[in-house]
Structures are given as C-alpha cells and as structure tokens.
C-alpha cells in the first residue's frame, strides 16, 4: 500500500503523507514528487502532514531536501496540517524544514496560491 497520495490539482501538486510512512516509502515519495514537478506548468507542491503524529530528524531532513529540490526546479513548497504536538516537538528538537512555507490547512494553502504566493509563511521564520 502506498504511504503517500499524490494528486495534481490544476497547476499544483497535493501530496498527502500517511502516518505509518517508513524511510523507503518517504524516498519513493520524494522521487515521484520530483518527477511530477519536472512536468511543465506546475507552480507549487502542497505537502499535507496532518496524519503524521511524529516528524523525526530523518523525515524533517527529507522534507527539507525535497523542498530545496522543488525550489531549484522553479516551484514552491507549502507544508500544511502540522499537529500542535508535532510543531512543539520539532521546535524543541531544533528541527527546521527549510525552503518550505506553511499554512494551517489545505484551504488556507489553496487560497494563498490563488491569491499571492508571497503571503505564504516561510517555514524558516522569514
């Protein structure tokens, strides 16, 4: 069973991560997302993580690396759905997912993409 669902929504890619995603599934997700971003006309990737009860250092690094790769390919990454406990743990552990922007939920992310992408909060505090 796939541990990530990847759906194209017009010029955006929606990636939903499942709670039981292992390292191999995460690498597979990264590869599939980058293949999709290489297609013409895609301007952004929304990574939905509300089902994750934990983002460990490996997953944080993989998401950060993926976001940097997406940025190099000319698209924007938005991370949505962080659970409060996950956000607290990430801050306490000093985990930063660089090159991402954040939104509270999918609707917020879509509204920001459809309005002004510059208004999406950056994951690194900028």
Backbone as JSON Lines, residues from 0, in Angstrom:
{"i":0,"aa":"X","n":[0.83,-1.19,0.0],"ca":[0.0,0.0,0.0],"c":[0.87,1.25,0.0]}
{"i":1,"aa":"X","n":[0.5,2.25,-0.81],"ca":[1.24,3.5,-0.87],"c":[1.13,4.25,0.45]}
{"i":2,"aa":"X","n":[2.21,4.89,0.83],"ca":[2.23,5.65,2.08],"c":[2.07,7.14,1.82]}
{"i":3,"aa":"X","n":[1.93,7.52,0.56],"ca":[1.69,8.92,0.19],"c":[0.76,8.93,-1.01]}
{"i":4,"aa":"X","n":[-0.17,9.86,-0.98],"ca":[-1.08,10.05,-2.1],"c":[-0.65,11.32,-2.82]}
{"i":5,"aa":"X","n":[-0.48,11.23,-4.14],"ca":[-0.04,12.38,-4.94],"c":[-1.11,12.65,-5.99]}
{"i":6,"aa":"X","n":[-1.67,13.86,-5.94],"ca":[-2.75,14.24,-6.84],"c":[-2.43,15.59,-7.45]}
{"i":7,"aa":"X","n":[-2.62,15.72,-8.76],"ca":[-2.43,17.01,-9.42],"c":[-3.75,17.77,-9.4]}
{"i":8,"aa":"X","n":[-3.69,19.01,-8.91],"ca":[-4.85,19.91,-8.86],"c":[-4.5,21.13,-9.72]}
{"i":9,"aa":"X","n":[-4.88,21.11,-10.96],"ca":[-4.55,22.16,-11.93],"c":[-3.03,22.32,-11.99]}
{"i":10,"aa":"X","n":[-2.49,23.45,-11.52],"ca":[-1.04,23.66,-11.6],"c":[-0.34,23.44,-10.26]}
{"i":11,"aa":"X","n":[-1.01,22.71,-9.36],"ca":[-0.44,22.37,-8.06],"c":[-0.43,20.86,-7.87]}
{"i":12,"aa":"X","n":[0.47,20.41,-7.02],"ca":[0.56,19.0,-6.68],"c":[0.22,18.88,-5.19]}
{"i":13,"aa":"X","n":[-0.73,18.01,-4.86],"ca":[-1.09,17.76,-3.47],"c":[-0.51,16.41,-3.07]}
{"i":14,"aa":"X","n":[0.34,16.43,-2.04],"ca":[0.97,15.21,-1.54],"c":[0.48,15.01,-0.1]}
{"i":15,"aa":"X","n":[-0.22,13.91,0.14],"ca":[-0.72,13.6,1.49],"c":[0.1,12.45,2.05]}
{"i":16,"aa":"X","n":[0.77,12.7,3.17],"ca":[1.6,11.68,3.8],"c":[0.79,10.89,4.82]}
{"i":17,"aa":"X","n":[1.0,9.58,4.85],"ca":[0.29,8.69,5.78],"c":[1.09,8.54,7.07]}
{"i":18,"aa":"X","n":[0.41,8.19,8.14],"ca":[1.04,8.14,9.47],"c":[2.11,7.06,9.6]}
{"i":19,"aa":"X","n":[1.99,5.99,8.86],"ca":[2.94,4.88,9.01],"c":[4.0,4.85,7.91]}
{"i":20,"aa":"X","n":[4.4,6.02,7.43],"ca":[5.38,6.1,6.35],"c":[6.78,5.74,6.87]}
{"i":21,"aa":"X","n":[7.42,4.77,6.22],"ca":[8.78,4.4,6.59],"c":[9.78,5.13,5.68]}
{"i":22,"aa":"X","n":[11.07,4.93,5.94],"ca":[12.11,5.65,5.19],"c":[12.07,5.33,3.7]}
{"i":23,"aa":"X","n":[11.86,4.07,3.35],"ca":[11.82,3.67,1.95],"c":[10.63,4.32,1.23]}
{"i":24,"aa":"X","n":[9.49,4.34,1.88],"ca":[8.3,4.98,1.29],"c":[8.52,6.48,1.14]}
{"i":25,"aa":"X","n":[9.21,7.09,2.1],"ca":[9.49,8.52,2.03],"c":[10.4,8.84,0.84]}
{"i":26,"aa":"X","n":[11.4,8.01,0.62],"ca":[12.29,8.22,-0.54],"c":[11.53,8.02,-1.85]}
{"i":27,"aa":"X","n":[10.65,7.05,-1.89],"ca":[9.83,6.81,-3.08],"c":[8.93,8.02,-3.35]}
{"i":28,"aa":"X","n":[8.34,8.57,-2.29],"ca":[7.51,9.76,-2.42],"c":[8.32,10.91,-2.99]}
{"i":29,"aa":"X","n":[9.53,11.11,-2.47],"ca":[10.38,12.2,-2.95],"c":[10.64,12.05,-4.45]}
{"i":30,"aa":"X","n":[10.97,10.86,-4.89],"ca":[11.25,10.6,-6.3],"c":[10.03,10.9,-7.17]}
{"i":31,"aa":"X","n":[8.86,10.42,-6.75],"ca":[7.63,10.63,-7.52],"c":[7.25,12.11,-7.58]}
{"i":32,"aa":"X","n":[7.43,12.82,-6.47],"ca":[7.12,14.25,-6.45],"c":[8.03,15.0,-7.41]}
{"i":33,"aa":"X","n":[9.32,14.7,-7.38],"ca":[10.26,15.4,-8.26],"c":[9.98,15.1,-9.73]}
{"i":34,"aa":"X","n":[9.58,13.87,-10.03],"ca":[9.19,13.55,-11.41],"c":[7.99,14.38,-11.84]}
{"i":35,"aa":"X","n":[7.03,14.54,-10.95],"ca":[5.83,15.33,-11.26],"c":[6.17,16.8,-11.41]}
{"i":36,"aa":"X","n":[7.06,17.32,-10.57],"ca":[7.44,18.73,-10.64],"c":[8.17,19.03,-11.95]}
{"i":37,"aa":"X","n":[8.83,18.04,-12.51],"ca":[9.55,18.24,-13.77],"c":[8.61,18.48,-14.95]}
{"i":38,"aa":"X","n":[7.34,18.16,-14.79],"ca":[6.37,18.39,-15.86],"c":[6.11,19.88,-16.0]}
{"i":39,"aa":"X","n":[5.93,20.37,-17.22],"ca":[5.72,21.81,-17.41],"c":[4.42,22.31,-16.77]}
{"i":40,"aa":"X","n":[4.49,23.54,-16.29],"ca":[3.3,24.22,-15.8],"c":[2.99,24.04,-14.32]}
{"i":41,"aa":"X","n":[3.75,23.24,-13.61],"ca":[3.48,23.04,-12.19],"c":[4.16,24.15,-11.4]}
{"i":42,"aa":"X","n":[3.4,24.88,-10.59],"ca":[4.0,26.0,-9.86],"c":[4.15,25.78,-8.37]}
{"i":43,"aa":"X","n":[3.55,24.71,-7.84],"ca":[3.69,24.51,-6.42],"c":[3.33,23.11,-5.97]}
{"i":44,"aa":"X","n":[3.86,22.75,-4.79],"ca":[3.59,21.46,-4.17],"c":[3.08,21.72,-2.75]}
{"i":45,"aa":"X","n":[1.94,21.16,-2.44],"ca":[1.39,21.24,-1.09],"c":[1.6,19.87,-0.45]}
{"i":46,"aa":"X","n":[2.34,19.84,0.65],"ca":[2.57,18.58,1.37],"c":[1.73,18.61,2.63]}
{"i":47,"aa":"X","n":[0.76,17.71,2.69],"ca":[-0.22,17.65,3.78],"c":[0.24,16.59,4.78]}
{"i":48,"aa":"X","n":[0.51,17.02,6.03],"ca":[1.1,16.13,7.03],"c":[0.22,15.94,8.27]}
{"i":49,"aa":"X","n":[-1.06,16.24,8.18],"ca":[-1.93,16.18,9.37],"c":[-2.05,14.78,9.95]}
{"i":50,"aa":"X","n":[-1.78,13.75,9.16],"ca":[-1.87,12.38,9.67],"c":[-0.6,11.93,10.39]}
{"i":51,"aa":"X","n":[0.45,12.74,10.33],"ca":[1.7,12.37,10.99],"c":[1.67,12.77,12.45]}
{"i":52,"aa":"X","n":[1.89,11.8,13.33],"ca":[1.96,12.06,14.76],"c":[3.38,12.45,15.17]}
{"i":53,"aa":"X","n":[4.33,12.25,14.26],"ca":[5.73,12.5,14.56],"c":[6.45,12.84,13.27]}
{"i":54,"aa":"X","n":[7.31,13.84,13.32],"ca":[8.25,14.1,12.24],"c":[9.62,14.03,12.88]}
{"i":55,"aa":"X","n":[10.35,12.95,12.62],"ca":[11.67,12.78,13.22],"c":[12.71,13.51,12.38]}
{"i":56,"aa":"X","n":[13.97,13.44,12.82],"ca":[15.03,14.18,12.13],"c":[15.21,13.7,10.69]}
{"i":57,"aa":"X","n":[15.03,12.41,10.44],"ca":[15.16,11.91,9.07],"c":[14.06,12.48,8.18]}
{"i":58,"aa":"X","n":[12.82,12.44,8.64],"ca":[11.71,12.95,7.84],"c":[11.84,14.46,7.64]}
{"i":59,"aa":"X","n":[12.27,15.18,8.68],"ca":[12.46,16.63,8.55],"c":[13.52,16.93,7.5]}
{"i":60,"aa":"X","n":[14.62,16.18,7.52],"ca":[15.69,16.39,6.53],"c":[15.2,16.03,5.13]}
{"i":61,"aa":"X","n":[14.46,14.94,5.0],"ca":[13.96,14.53,3.69],"c":[12.98,15.58,3.14]}
{"i":62,"aa":"X","n":[12.09,16.09,3.98],"ca":[11.16,17.12,3.54],"c":[11.9,18.4,3.15]}
{"i":63,"aa":"X","n":[12.91,18.75,3.94],"ca":[13.71,19.94,3.64],"c":[14.46,19.78,2.33]}
{"i":64,"aa":"X","n":[15.1,18.63,2.14],"ca":[15.82,18.36,0.89],"c":[14.86,18.37,-0.3]}
{"i":65,"aa":"X","n":[13.7,17.77,-0.13],"ca":[12.71,17.73,-1.21],"c":[12.27,19.15,-1.56]}
{"i":66,"aa":"X","n":[12.01,19.96,-0.55],"ca":[11.6,21.35,-0.79],"c":[12.69,22.13,-1.51]}
{"i":67,"aa":"X","n":[13.95,21.91,-1.14],"ca":[15.05,22.6,-1.83],"c":[15.13,22.16,-3.29]}
{"i":68,"aa":"X","n":[14.95,20.88,-3.54],"ca":[14.96,20.38,-4.92],"c":[13.8,20.97,-5.71]}
{"i":69,"aa":"X","n":[12.63,21.02,-5.1],"ca":[11.46,21.61,-5.76],"c":[11.72,23.07,-6.09]}
{"i":70,"aa":"X","n":[12.33,23.79,-5.15],"ca":[12.65,25.21,-5.36],"c":[13.63,25.37,-6.53]}
{"i":71,"aa":"X","n":[14.64,24.51,-6.58],"ca":[15.6,24.56,-7.69],"c":[14.93,24.31,-9.03]}
{"i":72,"aa":"X","n":[13.83,23.58,-9.01],"ca":[13.09,23.27,-10.24],"c":[12.05,24.34,-10.55]}
{"i":73,"aa":"X","n":[12.0,25.41,-9.72],"ca":[11.15,26.55,-10.02],"c":[9.77,26.55,-9.42]}
{"i":74,"aa":"X","n":[9.52,25.69,-8.44],"ca":[8.2,25.65,-7.8],"c":[8.34,25.96,-6.31]}
{"i":75,"aa":"X","n":[7.22,26.16,-5.66],"ca":[7.16,26.49,-4.24],"c":[6.58,25.31,-3.47]}
{"i":76,"aa":"X","n":[7.09,25.06,-2.27],"ca":[6.56,24.01,-1.41],"c":[5.84,24.63,-0.22]}
{"i":77,"aa":"X","n":[4.65,24.13,0.06],"ca":[3.89,24.57,1.23],"c":[3.57,23.34,2.07]}
{"i":78,"aa":"X","n":[3.92,23.42,3.34],"ca":[3.65,22.34,4.3],"c":[2.39,22.71,5.07]}
{"i":79,"aa":"X","n":[1.41,21.81,5.08],"ca":[0.14,22.11,5.76],"c":[-0.23,20.99,6.73]}
{"i":80,"aa":"X","n":[-0.98,21.37,7.75],"ca":[-1.57,20.39,8.65],"c":[-0.69,19.91,9.79]}
{"i":81,"aa":"X","n":[0.33,20.68,10.16],"ca":[1.16,20.26,11.29],"c":[0.32,20.18,12.56]}
{"i":82,"aa":"X","n":[0.37,19.04,13.22],"ca":[-0.31,18.88,14.51],"c":[0.43,19.72,15.55]}
{"i":83,"aa":"X","n":[-0.26,20.28,16.54],"ca":[0.41,21.09,17.56],"c":[1.55,20.34,18.26]}
{"i":84,"aa":"X","n":[1.33,19.08,18.59],"ca":[2.38,18.32,19.27],"c":[3.59,18.1,18.38]}
{"i":85,"aa":"X","n":[3.36,17.95,17.09],"ca":[4.47,17.79,16.14],"c":[5.25,19.1,16.04]}
{"i":86,"aa":"X","n":[4.56,20.22,15.96],"ca":[5.23,21.52,15.89],"c":[6.06,21.77,17.15]}
{"i":87,"aa":"X","n":[5.49,21.45,18.31],"ca":[6.21,21.63,19.58],"c":[7.47,20.78,19.6]}
{"i":88,"aa":"X","n":[7.34,19.51,19.24],"ca":[8.48,18.6,19.24],"c":[9.56,19.06,18.27]}
{"i":89,"aa":"X","n":[9.15,19.51,17.09],"ca":[10.13,19.97,16.1],"c":[10.91,21.17,16.63]}
{"i":90,"aa":"X","n":[10.23,22.1,17.28],"ca":[10.92,23.27,17.84],"c":[11.84,22.84,18.97]}
{"i":91,"aa":"X","n":[11.37,21.97,19.85],"ca":[12.19,21.51,20.97],"c":[13.43,20.77,20.49]}
{"i":92,"aa":"X","n":[13.32,20.04,19.38],"ca":[14.46,19.29,18.84],"c":[15.32,20.14,17.9]}
{"i":93,"aa":"X","n":[14.89,21.35,17.62],"ca":[15.64,22.22,16.72],"c":[15.53,21.81,15.26]}
{"i":94,"aa":"X","n":[14.47,21.09,14.9],"ca":[14.29,20.65,13.52],"c":[13.69,21.78,12.69]}
{"i":95,"aa":"X","n":[14.32,22.05,11.56],"ca":[13.84,23.08,10.65],"c":[13.66,22.45,9.27]}
{"i":96,"aa":"X","n":[12.53,22.7,8.65],"ca":[12.32,22.25,7.28],"c":[12.48,23.48,6.4]}
{"i":97,"aa":"X","n":[13.67,23.6,5.83],"ca":[13.99,24.79,5.04],"c":[13.31,24.77,3.68]}
{"i":98,"aa":"X","n":[13.24,25.97,3.08],"ca":[12.66,26.14,1.75],"c":[11.19,25.75,1.68]}
{"i":99,"aa":"X","n":[10.53,25.73,2.83],"ca":[9.09,25.47,2.82],"c":[8.36,26.68,3.36]}
{"i":100,"aa":"X","n":[7.16,26.77,2.98],"ca":[6.26,27.75,3.56],"c":[5.17,26.95,4.25]}
{"i":101,"aa":"X","n":[4.47,27.57,5.16],"ca":[3.47,26.84,5.92],"c":[2.09,27.47,5.78]}
{"i":102,"aa":"X","n":[1.09,26.63,5.94],"ca":[-0.3,27.07,6.0],"c":[-0.99,26.16,7.0]}
{"i":103,"aa":"X","n":[-2.04,26.65,7.63],"ca":[-2.73,25.86,8.65],"c":[-3.42,24.63,8.09]}
{"i":104,"aa":"X","n":[-4.0,24.78,6.9],"ca":[-4.75,23.67,6.32],"c":[-4.74,23.81,4.8]}
{"i":105,"aa":"X","n":[-5.34,22.84,4.14],"ca":[-5.35,22.82,2.68],"c":[-6.07,24.03,2.1]}
{"i":106,"aa":"X","n":[-7.19,24.4,2.69],"ca":[-7.94,25.55,2.18],"c":[-7.1,26.83,2.25]}
{"i":107,"aa":"X","n":[-6.37,27.0,3.35],"ca":[-5.5,28.17,3.53],"c":[-4.41,28.17,2.46]}
{"i":108,"aa":"X","n":[-3.82,27.01,2.22],"ca":[-2.76,26.92,1.21],"c":[-3.29,27.24,-0.18]}
{"i":109,"aa":"X","n":[-4.44,26.66,-0.53],"ca":[-5.02,26.92,-1.85],"c":[-5.38,28.39,-2.02]}
{"i":110,"aa":"X","n":[-5.94,29.0,-0.98],"ca":[-6.3,30.42,-1.05],"c":[-5.06,31.27,-1.25]}
{"i":111,"aa":"X","n":[-3.99,30.93,-0.6],"ca":[-2.75,31.7,-0.74],"c":[-2.15,31.53,-2.13]}
{"i":112,"aa":"X","n":[-2.18,30.31,-2.65],"ca":[-1.68,30.11,-4.01],"c":[-2.52,30.89,-5.01]}
{"i":113,"aa":"X","n":[-3.83,30.9,-4.81],"ca":[-4.72,31.58,-5.75],"c":[-4.69,33.09,-5.58]}
{"i":114,"aa":"X","n":[-4.19,33.56,-4.43],"ca":[-4.07,34.99,-4.2],"c":[-2.66,35.45,-4.49]}
{"i":115,"aa":"X","n":[-1.84,35.41,-3.46],"ca":[-0.47,35.87,-3.56],"c":[0.43,34.87,-2.86]}
{"i":116,"aa":"X","n":[1.23,34.14,-3.63],"ca":[2.11,33.12,-3.06],"c":[3.07,33.74,-2.06]}
{"i":117,"aa":"X","n":[3.43,34.99,-2.25],"ca":[4.35,35.66,-1.34],"c":[3.8,35.79,0.07]}
{"i":118,"aa":"X","n":[2.49,35.66,0.25],"ca":[1.9,35.76,1.57],"c":[1.99,34.47,2.36]}
{"i":119,"aa":"X","n":[2.43,33.39,1.75],"ca":[2.53,32.12,2.47],"c":[3.71,32.22,3.43]}
{"i":120,"aa":"X","n":[3.47,31.88,4.69],"ca":[4.53,31.99,5.7],"c":[5.65,31.01,5.38]}
{"i":121,"aa":"X","n":[6.88,31.5,5.53],"ca":[8.05,30.64,5.31],"c":[8.29,29.76,6.52]}
{"i":122,"aa":"X","n":[8.69,28.52,6.26],"ca":[8.97,27.57,7.34],"c":[10.2,27.92,8.15]}
{"i":123,"aa":"X","n":[11.12,28.73,7.61],"ca":[12.32,29.07,8.35],"c":[12.18,30.4,9.08]}
{"i":124,"aa":"X","n":[10.95,30.88,9.25],"ca":[10.7,32.06,10.05],"c":[10.78,33.37,9.29]}
{"i":125,"aa":"X","n":[11.02,33.35,8.01],"ca":[11.12,34.59,7.24],"c":[9.8,34.98,6.67]}
